[in-house]
PDB file of C-alpha atoms in Angstrom:
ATOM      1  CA  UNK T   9      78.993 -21.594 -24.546  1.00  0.00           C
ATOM      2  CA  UNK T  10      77.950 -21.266 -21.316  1.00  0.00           C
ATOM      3  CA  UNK T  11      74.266 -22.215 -19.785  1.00  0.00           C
ATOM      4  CA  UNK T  12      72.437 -22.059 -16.183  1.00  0.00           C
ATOM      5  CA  UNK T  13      70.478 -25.284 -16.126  1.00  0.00           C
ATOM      6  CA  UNK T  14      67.501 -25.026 -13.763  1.00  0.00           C
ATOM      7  CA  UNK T  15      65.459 -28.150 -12.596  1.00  0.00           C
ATOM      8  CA  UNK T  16      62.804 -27.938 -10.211  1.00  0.00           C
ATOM      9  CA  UNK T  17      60.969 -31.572  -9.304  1.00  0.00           C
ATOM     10  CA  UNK T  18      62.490 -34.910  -9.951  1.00  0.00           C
ATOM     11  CA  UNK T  19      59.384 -36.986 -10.471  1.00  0.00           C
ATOM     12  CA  UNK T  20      57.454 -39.000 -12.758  1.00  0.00           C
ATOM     13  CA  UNK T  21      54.040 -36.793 -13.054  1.00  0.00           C
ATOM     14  CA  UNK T  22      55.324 -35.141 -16.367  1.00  0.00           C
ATOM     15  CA  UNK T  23      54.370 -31.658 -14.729  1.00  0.00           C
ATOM     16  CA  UNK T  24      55.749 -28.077 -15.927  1.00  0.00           C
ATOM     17  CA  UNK T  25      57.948 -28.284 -13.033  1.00  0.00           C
ATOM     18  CA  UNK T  26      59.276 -31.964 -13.575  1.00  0.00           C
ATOM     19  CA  UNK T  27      61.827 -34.106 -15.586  1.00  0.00           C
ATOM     20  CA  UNK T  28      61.426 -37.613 -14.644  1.00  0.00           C
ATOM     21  CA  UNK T  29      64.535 -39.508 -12.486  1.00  0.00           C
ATOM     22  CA  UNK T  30      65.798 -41.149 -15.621  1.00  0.00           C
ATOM     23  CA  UNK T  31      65.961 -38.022 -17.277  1.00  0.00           C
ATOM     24  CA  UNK T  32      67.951 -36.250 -14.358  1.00  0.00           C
ATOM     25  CA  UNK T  33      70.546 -39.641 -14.583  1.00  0.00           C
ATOM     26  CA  UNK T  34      71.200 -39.274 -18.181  1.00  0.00           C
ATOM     27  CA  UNK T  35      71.614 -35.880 -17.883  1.00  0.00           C
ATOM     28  CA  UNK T  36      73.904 -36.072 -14.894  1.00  0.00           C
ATOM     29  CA  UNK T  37      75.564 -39.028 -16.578  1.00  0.00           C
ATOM     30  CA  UNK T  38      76.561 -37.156 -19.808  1.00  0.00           C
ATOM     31  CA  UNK T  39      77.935 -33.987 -17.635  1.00  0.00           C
ATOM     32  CA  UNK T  40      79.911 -36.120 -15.992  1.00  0.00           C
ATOM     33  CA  UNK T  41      82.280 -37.371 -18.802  1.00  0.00           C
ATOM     34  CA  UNK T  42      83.572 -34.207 -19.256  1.00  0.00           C
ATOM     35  CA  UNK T  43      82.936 -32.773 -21.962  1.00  0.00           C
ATOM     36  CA  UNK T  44      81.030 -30.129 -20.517  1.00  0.00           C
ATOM     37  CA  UNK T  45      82.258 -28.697 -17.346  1.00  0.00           C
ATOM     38  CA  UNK T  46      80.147 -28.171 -14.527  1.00  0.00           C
ATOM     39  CA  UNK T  47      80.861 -25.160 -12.508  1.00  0.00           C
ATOM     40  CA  UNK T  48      79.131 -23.329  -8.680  1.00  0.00           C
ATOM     41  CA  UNK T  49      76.860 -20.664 -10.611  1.00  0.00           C
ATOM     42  CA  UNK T  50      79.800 -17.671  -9.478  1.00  0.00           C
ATOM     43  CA  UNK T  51      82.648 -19.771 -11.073  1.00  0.00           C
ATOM     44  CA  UNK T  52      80.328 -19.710 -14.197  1.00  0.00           C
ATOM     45  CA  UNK T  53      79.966 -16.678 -14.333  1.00  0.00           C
ATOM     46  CA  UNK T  54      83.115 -15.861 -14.647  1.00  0.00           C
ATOM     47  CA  UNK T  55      84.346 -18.567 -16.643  1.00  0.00           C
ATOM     48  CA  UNK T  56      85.447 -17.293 -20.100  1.00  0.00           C
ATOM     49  CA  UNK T  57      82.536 -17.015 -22.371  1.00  0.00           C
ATOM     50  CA  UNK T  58      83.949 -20.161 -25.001  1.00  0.00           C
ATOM     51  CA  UNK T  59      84.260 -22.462 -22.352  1.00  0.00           C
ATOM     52  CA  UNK T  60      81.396 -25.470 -22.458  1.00  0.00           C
ATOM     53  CA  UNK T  61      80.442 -25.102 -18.774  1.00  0.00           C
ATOM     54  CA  UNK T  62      77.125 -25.053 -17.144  1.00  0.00           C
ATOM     55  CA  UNK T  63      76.145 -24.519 -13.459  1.00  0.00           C
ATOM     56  CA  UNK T  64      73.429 -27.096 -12.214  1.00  0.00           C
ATOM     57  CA  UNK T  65      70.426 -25.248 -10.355  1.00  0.00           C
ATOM     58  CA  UNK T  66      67.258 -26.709  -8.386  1.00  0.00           C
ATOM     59  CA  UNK T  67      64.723 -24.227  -7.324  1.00  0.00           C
ATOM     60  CA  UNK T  68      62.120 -24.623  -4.414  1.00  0.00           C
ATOM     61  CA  UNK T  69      63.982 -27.736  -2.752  1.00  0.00           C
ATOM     62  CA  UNK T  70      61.224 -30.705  -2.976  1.00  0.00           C
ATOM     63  CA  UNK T  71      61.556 -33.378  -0.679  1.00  0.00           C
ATOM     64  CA  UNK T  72      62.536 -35.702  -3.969  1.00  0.00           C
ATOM     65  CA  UNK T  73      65.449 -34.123  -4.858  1.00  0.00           C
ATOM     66  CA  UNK T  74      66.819 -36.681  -1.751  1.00  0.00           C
ATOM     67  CA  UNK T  75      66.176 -39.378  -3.419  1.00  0.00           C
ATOM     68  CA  UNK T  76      66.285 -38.957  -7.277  1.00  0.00           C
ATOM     69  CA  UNK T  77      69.107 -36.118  -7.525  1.00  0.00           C
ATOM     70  CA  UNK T  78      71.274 -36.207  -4.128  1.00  0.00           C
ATOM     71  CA  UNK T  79      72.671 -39.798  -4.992  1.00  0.00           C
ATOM     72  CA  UNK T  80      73.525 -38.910  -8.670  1.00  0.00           C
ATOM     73  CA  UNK T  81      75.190 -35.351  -8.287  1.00  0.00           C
ATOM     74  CA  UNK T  82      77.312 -36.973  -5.498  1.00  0.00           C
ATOM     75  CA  UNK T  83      78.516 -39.868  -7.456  1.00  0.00           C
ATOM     76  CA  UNK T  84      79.244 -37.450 -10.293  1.00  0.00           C
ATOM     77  CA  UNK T  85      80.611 -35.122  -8.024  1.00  0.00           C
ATOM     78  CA  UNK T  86      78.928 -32.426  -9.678  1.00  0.00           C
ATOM     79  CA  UNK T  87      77.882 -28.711  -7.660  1.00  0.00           C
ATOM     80  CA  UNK T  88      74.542 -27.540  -7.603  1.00  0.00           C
ATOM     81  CA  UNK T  89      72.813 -24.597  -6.166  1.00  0.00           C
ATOM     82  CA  UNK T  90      69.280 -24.724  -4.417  1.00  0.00           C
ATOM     83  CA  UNK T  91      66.999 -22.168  -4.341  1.00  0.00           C
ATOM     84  CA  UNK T  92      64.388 -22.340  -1.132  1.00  0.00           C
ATOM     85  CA  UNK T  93      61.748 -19.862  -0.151  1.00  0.00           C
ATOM     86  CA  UNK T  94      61.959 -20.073   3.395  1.00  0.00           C
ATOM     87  CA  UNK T  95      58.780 -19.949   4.980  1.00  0.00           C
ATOM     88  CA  UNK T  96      58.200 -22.983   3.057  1.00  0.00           C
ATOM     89  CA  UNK T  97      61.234 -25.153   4.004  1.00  0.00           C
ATOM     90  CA  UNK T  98      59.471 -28.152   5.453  1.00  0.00           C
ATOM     91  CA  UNK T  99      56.227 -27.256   4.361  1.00  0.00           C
ATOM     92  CA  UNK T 100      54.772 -27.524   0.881  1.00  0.00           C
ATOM     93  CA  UNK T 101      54.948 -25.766  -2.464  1.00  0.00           C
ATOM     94  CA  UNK T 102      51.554 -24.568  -1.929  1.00  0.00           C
ATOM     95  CA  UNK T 103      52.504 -20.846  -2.219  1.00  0.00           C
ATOM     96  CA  UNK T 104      50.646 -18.831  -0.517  1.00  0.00           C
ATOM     97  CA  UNK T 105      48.036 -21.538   0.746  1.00  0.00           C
ATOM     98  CA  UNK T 106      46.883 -22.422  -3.026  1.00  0.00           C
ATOM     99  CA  UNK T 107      48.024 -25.084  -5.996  1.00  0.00           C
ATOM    100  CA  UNK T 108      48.353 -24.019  -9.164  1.00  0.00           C
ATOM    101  CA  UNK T 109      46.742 -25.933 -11.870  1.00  0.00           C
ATOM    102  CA  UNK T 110      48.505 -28.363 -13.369  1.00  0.00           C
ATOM    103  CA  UNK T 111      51.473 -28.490 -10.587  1.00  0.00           C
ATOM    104  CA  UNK T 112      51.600 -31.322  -8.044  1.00  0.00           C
ATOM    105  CA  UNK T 113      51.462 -30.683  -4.438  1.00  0.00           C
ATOM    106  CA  UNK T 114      54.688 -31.571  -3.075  1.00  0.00           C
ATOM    107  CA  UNK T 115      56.793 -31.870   0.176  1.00  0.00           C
ATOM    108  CA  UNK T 116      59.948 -29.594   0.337  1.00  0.00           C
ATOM    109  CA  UNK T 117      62.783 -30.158   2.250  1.00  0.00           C
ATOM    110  CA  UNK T 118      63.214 -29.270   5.787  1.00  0.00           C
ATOM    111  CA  UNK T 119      66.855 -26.934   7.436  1.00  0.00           C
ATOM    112  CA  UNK T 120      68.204 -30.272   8.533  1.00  0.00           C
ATOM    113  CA  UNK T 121      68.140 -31.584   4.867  1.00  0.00           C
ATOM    114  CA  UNK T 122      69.502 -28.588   3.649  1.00  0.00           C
ATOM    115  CA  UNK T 123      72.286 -28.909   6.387  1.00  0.00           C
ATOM    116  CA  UNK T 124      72.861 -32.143   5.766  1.00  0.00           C
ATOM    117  CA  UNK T 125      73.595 -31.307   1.778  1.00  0.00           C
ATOM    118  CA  UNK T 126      75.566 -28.216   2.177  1.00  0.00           C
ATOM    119  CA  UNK T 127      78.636 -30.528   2.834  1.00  0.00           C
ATOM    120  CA  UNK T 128      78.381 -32.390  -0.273  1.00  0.00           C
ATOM    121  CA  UNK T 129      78.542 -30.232  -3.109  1.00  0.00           C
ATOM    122  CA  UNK T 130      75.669 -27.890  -2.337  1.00  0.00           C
ATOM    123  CA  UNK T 131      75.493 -24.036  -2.426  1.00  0.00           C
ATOM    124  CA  UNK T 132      72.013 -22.668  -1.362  1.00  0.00           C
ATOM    125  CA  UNK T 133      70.517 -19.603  -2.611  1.00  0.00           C
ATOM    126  CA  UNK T 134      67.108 -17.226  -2.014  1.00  0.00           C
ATOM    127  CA  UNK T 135      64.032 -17.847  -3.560  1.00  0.00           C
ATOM    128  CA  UNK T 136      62.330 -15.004  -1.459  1.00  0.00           C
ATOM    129  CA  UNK T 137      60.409 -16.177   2.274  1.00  0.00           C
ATOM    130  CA  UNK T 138      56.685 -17.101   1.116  1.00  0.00           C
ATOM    131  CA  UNK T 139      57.132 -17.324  -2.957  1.00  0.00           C
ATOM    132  CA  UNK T 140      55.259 -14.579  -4.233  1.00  0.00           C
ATOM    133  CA  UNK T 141      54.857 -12.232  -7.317  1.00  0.00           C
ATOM    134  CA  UNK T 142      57.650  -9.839  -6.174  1.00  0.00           C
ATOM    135  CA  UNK T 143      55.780  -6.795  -8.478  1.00  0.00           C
ATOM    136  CA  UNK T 144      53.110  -6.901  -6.799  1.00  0.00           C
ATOM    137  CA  UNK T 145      54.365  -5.895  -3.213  1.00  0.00           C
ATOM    138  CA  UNK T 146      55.348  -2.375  -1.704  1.00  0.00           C
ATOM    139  CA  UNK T 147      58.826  -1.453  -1.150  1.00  0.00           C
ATOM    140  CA  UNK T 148      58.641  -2.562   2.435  1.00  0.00           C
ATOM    141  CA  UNK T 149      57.379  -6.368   1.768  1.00  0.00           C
ATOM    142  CA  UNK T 150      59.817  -6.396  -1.309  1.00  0.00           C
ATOM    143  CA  UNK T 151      62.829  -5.777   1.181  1.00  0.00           C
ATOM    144  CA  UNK T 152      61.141  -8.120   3.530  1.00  0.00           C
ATOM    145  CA  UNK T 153      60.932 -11.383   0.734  1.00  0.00           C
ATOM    146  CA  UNK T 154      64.964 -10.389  -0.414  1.00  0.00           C
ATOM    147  CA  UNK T 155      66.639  -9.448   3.069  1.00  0.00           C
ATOM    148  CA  UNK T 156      64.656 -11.727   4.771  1.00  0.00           C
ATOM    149  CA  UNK T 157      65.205 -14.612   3.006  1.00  0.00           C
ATOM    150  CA  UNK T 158      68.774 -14.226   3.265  1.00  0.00           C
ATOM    151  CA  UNK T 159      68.443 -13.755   6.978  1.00  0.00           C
ATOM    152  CA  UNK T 160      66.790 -17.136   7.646  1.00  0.00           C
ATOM    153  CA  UNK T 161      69.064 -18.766   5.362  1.00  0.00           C
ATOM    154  CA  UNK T 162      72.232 -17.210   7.155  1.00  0.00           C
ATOM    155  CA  UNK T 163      70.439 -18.093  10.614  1.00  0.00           C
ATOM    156  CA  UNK T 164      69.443 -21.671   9.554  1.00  0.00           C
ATOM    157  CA  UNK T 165      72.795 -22.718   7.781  1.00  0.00           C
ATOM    158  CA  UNK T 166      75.517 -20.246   8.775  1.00  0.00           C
ATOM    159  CA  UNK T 167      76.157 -19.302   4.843  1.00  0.00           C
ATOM    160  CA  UNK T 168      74.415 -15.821   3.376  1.00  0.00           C
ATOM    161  CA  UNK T 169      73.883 -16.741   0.095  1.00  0.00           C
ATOM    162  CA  UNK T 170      74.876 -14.438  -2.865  1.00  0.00           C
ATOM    163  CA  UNK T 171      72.690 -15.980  -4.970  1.00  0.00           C
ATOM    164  CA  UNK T 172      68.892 -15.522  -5.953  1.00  0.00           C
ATOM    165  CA  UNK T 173      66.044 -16.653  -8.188  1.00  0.00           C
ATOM    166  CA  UNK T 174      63.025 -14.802  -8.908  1.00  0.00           C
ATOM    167  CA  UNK T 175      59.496 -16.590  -8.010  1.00  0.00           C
ATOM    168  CA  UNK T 176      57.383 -17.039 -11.162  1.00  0.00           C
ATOM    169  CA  UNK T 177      60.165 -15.387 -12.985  1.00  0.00           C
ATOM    170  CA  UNK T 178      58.719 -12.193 -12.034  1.00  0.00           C
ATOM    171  CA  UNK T 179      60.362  -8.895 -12.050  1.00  0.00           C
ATOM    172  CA  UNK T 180      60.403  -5.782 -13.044  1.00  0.00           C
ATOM    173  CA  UNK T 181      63.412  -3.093 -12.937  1.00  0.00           C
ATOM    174  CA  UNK T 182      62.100  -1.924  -9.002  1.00  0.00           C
ATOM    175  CA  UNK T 183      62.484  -5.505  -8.226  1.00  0.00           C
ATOM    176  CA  UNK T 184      65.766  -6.037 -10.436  1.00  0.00           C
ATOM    177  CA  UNK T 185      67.381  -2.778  -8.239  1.00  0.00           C
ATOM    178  CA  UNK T 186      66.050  -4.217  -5.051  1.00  0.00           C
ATOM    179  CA  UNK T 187      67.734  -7.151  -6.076  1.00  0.00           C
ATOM    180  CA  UNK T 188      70.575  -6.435  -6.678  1.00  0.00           C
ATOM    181  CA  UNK T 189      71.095  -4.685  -3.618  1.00  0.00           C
ATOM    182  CA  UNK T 190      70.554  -7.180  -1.364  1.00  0.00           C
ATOM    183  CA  UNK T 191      72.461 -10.263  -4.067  1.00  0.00           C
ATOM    184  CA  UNK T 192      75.439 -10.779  -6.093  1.00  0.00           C
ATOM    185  CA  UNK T 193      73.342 -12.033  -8.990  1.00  0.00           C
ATOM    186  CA  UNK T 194      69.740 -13.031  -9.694  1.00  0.00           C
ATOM    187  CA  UNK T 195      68.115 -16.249 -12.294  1.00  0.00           C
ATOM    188  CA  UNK T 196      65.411 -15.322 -14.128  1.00  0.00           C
ATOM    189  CA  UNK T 197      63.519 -17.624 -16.310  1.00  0.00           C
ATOM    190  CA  UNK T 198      64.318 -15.991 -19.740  1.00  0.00           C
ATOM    191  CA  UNK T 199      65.156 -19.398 -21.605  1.00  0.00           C
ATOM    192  CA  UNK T 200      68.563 -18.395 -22.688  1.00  0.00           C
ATOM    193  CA  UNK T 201      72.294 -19.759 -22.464  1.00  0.00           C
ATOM    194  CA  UNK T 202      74.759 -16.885 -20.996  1.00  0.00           C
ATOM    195  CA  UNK T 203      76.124 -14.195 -22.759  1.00  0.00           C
ATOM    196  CA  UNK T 204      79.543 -12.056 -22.233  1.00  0.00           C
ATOM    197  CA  UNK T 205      77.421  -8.723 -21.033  1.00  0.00           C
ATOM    198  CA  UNK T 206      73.963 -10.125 -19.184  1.00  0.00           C
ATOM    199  CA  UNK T 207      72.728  -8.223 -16.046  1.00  0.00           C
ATOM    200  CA  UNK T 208      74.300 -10.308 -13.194  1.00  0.00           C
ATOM    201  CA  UNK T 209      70.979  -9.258 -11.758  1.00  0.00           C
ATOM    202  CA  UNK T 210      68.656 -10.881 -14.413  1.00  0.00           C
ATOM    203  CA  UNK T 211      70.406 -14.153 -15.426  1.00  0.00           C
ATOM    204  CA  UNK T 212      68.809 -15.976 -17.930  1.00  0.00           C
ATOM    205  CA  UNK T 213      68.668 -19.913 -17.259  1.00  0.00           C
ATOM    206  CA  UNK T 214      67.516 -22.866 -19.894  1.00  0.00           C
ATOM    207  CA  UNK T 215      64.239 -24.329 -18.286  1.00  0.00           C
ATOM    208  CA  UNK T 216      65.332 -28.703 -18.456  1.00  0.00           C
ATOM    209  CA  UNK T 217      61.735 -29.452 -18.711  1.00  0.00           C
ATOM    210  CA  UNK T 218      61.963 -28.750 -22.211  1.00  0.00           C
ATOM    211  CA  UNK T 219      64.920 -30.971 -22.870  1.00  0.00           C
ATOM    212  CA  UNK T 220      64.048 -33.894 -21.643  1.00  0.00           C
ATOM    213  CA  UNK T 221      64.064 -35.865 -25.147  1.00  0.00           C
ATOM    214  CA  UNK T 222      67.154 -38.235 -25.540  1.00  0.00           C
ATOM    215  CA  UNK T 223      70.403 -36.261 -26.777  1.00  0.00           C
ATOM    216  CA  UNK T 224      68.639 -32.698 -26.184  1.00  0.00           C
ATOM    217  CA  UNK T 225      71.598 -31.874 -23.940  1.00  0.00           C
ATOM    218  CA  UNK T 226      74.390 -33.608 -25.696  1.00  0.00           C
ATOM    219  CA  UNK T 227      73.784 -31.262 -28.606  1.00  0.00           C
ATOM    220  CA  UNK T 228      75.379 -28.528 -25.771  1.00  0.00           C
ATOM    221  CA  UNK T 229      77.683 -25.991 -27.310  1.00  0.00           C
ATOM    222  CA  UNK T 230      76.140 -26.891 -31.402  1.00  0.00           C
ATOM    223  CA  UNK T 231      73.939 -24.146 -33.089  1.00  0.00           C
ATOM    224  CA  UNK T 232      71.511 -26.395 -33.048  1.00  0.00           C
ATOM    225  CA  UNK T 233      71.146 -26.098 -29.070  1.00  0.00           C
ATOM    226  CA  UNK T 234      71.123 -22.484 -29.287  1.00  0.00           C
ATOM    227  CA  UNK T 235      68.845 -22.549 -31.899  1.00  0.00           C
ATOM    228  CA  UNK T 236      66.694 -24.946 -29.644  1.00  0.00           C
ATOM    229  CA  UNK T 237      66.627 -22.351 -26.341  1.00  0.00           C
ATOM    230  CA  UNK T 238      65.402 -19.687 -28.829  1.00  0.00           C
ATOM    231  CA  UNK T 239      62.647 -21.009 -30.248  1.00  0.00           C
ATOM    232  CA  UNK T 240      62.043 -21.882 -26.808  1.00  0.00           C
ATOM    233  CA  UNK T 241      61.887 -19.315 -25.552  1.00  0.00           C
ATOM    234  CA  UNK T 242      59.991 -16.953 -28.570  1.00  0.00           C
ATOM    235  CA  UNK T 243      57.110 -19.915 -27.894  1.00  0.00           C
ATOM    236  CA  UNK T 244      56.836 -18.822 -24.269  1.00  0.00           C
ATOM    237  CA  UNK T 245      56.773 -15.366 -25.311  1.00  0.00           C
ATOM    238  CA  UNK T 246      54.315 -15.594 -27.610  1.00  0.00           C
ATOM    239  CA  UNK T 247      51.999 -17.590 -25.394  1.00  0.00           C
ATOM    240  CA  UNK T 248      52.381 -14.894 -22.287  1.00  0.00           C
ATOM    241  CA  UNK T 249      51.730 -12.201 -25.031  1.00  0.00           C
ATOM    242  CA  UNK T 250      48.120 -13.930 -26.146  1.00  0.00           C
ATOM    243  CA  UNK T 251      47.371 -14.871 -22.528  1.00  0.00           C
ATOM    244  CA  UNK T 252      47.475 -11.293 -22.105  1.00  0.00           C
ATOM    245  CA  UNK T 253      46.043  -9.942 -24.757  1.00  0.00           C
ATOM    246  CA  UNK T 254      42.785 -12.656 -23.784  1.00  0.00           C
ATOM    247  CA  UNK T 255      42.816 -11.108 -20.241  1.00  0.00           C
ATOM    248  CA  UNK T 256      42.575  -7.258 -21.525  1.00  0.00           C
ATOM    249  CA  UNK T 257      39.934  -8.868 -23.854  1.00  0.00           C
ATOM    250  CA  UNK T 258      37.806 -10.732 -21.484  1.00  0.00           C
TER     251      UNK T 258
END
């Protein structure tokens, strides 16, 4: 079995986006025996589909992740990949000049963090420039968010990364080919562990928010975990599908 594992804040507010620092040890802990290799997201993917590997991803870059994550990936030793939109690197994860209900308002790390990181285990990838709905934009802005992105990461770091992840989880299959012309592969966030055939440009990752309860990731590579990322995943369906159908409604 293999699995993208995507965290975004490392904080105590309990937030859609956040898995508290304890969490994030005993997770990092447990990876670290062994058991479970962790791979850069391109030696995942093309690890042999048996293995018990996962590749350890952060998107948006908060400020915290200094503090709470930095310390425990480098005494594990353990890669990670970190996704920054990067208009907002220094700034805020206020996209587009507005919270979101329900999501704290939080500091994101500036180039010379970044910098500092890519040395120590760190690969960085594109989370677009500003953080928008990427089906929502013309052709034009769409090229502007991918290409762009990698620009100011190439110009700020000296690395182009391969790597993406879709704001929101938002795409459509304009944005997936747009994509994947401009990246060597794409994370959505489809709750799913990897199979032997998925679209390198519509990855599916497992969301660590929802497995933050005590030996949730130990039970990697059981049925039972699978079984656990599906339901998952059919709940968030199923809410997104009646969230619709309220709006059409309404």
């Amino acid at each position: 079995m293999r699995a993208i594992l995507t965290y975004h804040s490392i904080d105590e507010t309990g937030s859609p986006i956040s898995v508290a620092p304890q969490v994030f040890q005993r997770h990092c802990e447990f990876l670290a025996q062994g058991g479970v290799r962790v791979l850069s997201l391109d030696a995942l993917l093309s690890a042999p589909p048996s293995e018990p590997a996962v590749a350890l991803t952060f998107d948006d870059g908060f400020v915290n992740f200094l503090s709470h994550a930095a310390p425990v990936l480098s005494a594990s030793g353990l890669p990670y990949t970190i996704f920054v939109a990067t208009n907002h690197v220094g700034g805020r994860n206020n996209w587009g000049g507005r919270t979101q209900p329900g999501i704290p308002d939080l500091p994101l790390m500036s180039w010379s963090d970044l910098a500092a990181l890519a040395g120590h285990g760190m690969s960085v990838g594109a989370h677009t420039r500003s953080h928008p709905d990427l089906t929502t934009l013309n052709d034009a802005s769409l090229m502007d968010e991918l290409a762009g992105s990698a620009d100011d990461v190439e110009q700020h770091l000296g690395i182009r990364p391969l790597s993406f992840a879709y704001p929101f989880g938002a795409w459509n299959a304009r944005v997936r080919r747009a994509t994947g012309s401009v990246f060597t592969y794409s994370c959505t966030t489809r709750m799913g562990v990897l199979g032997a055939h998925d679209d390198a440009a519509a990855l599916p990752r497992v969301d660590m928010y929802y497995l933050r309860t005590e030996h949730a990731l130990e039970t990697f590579g059981q049925p039972s975990f699978s079984a656990k990322v599906w339901a998952r995943e059919q709940g968030r369906r199923l809410r997104t599908l009646v969230q619709r159908t309220r709006r059409t409604v309404a």
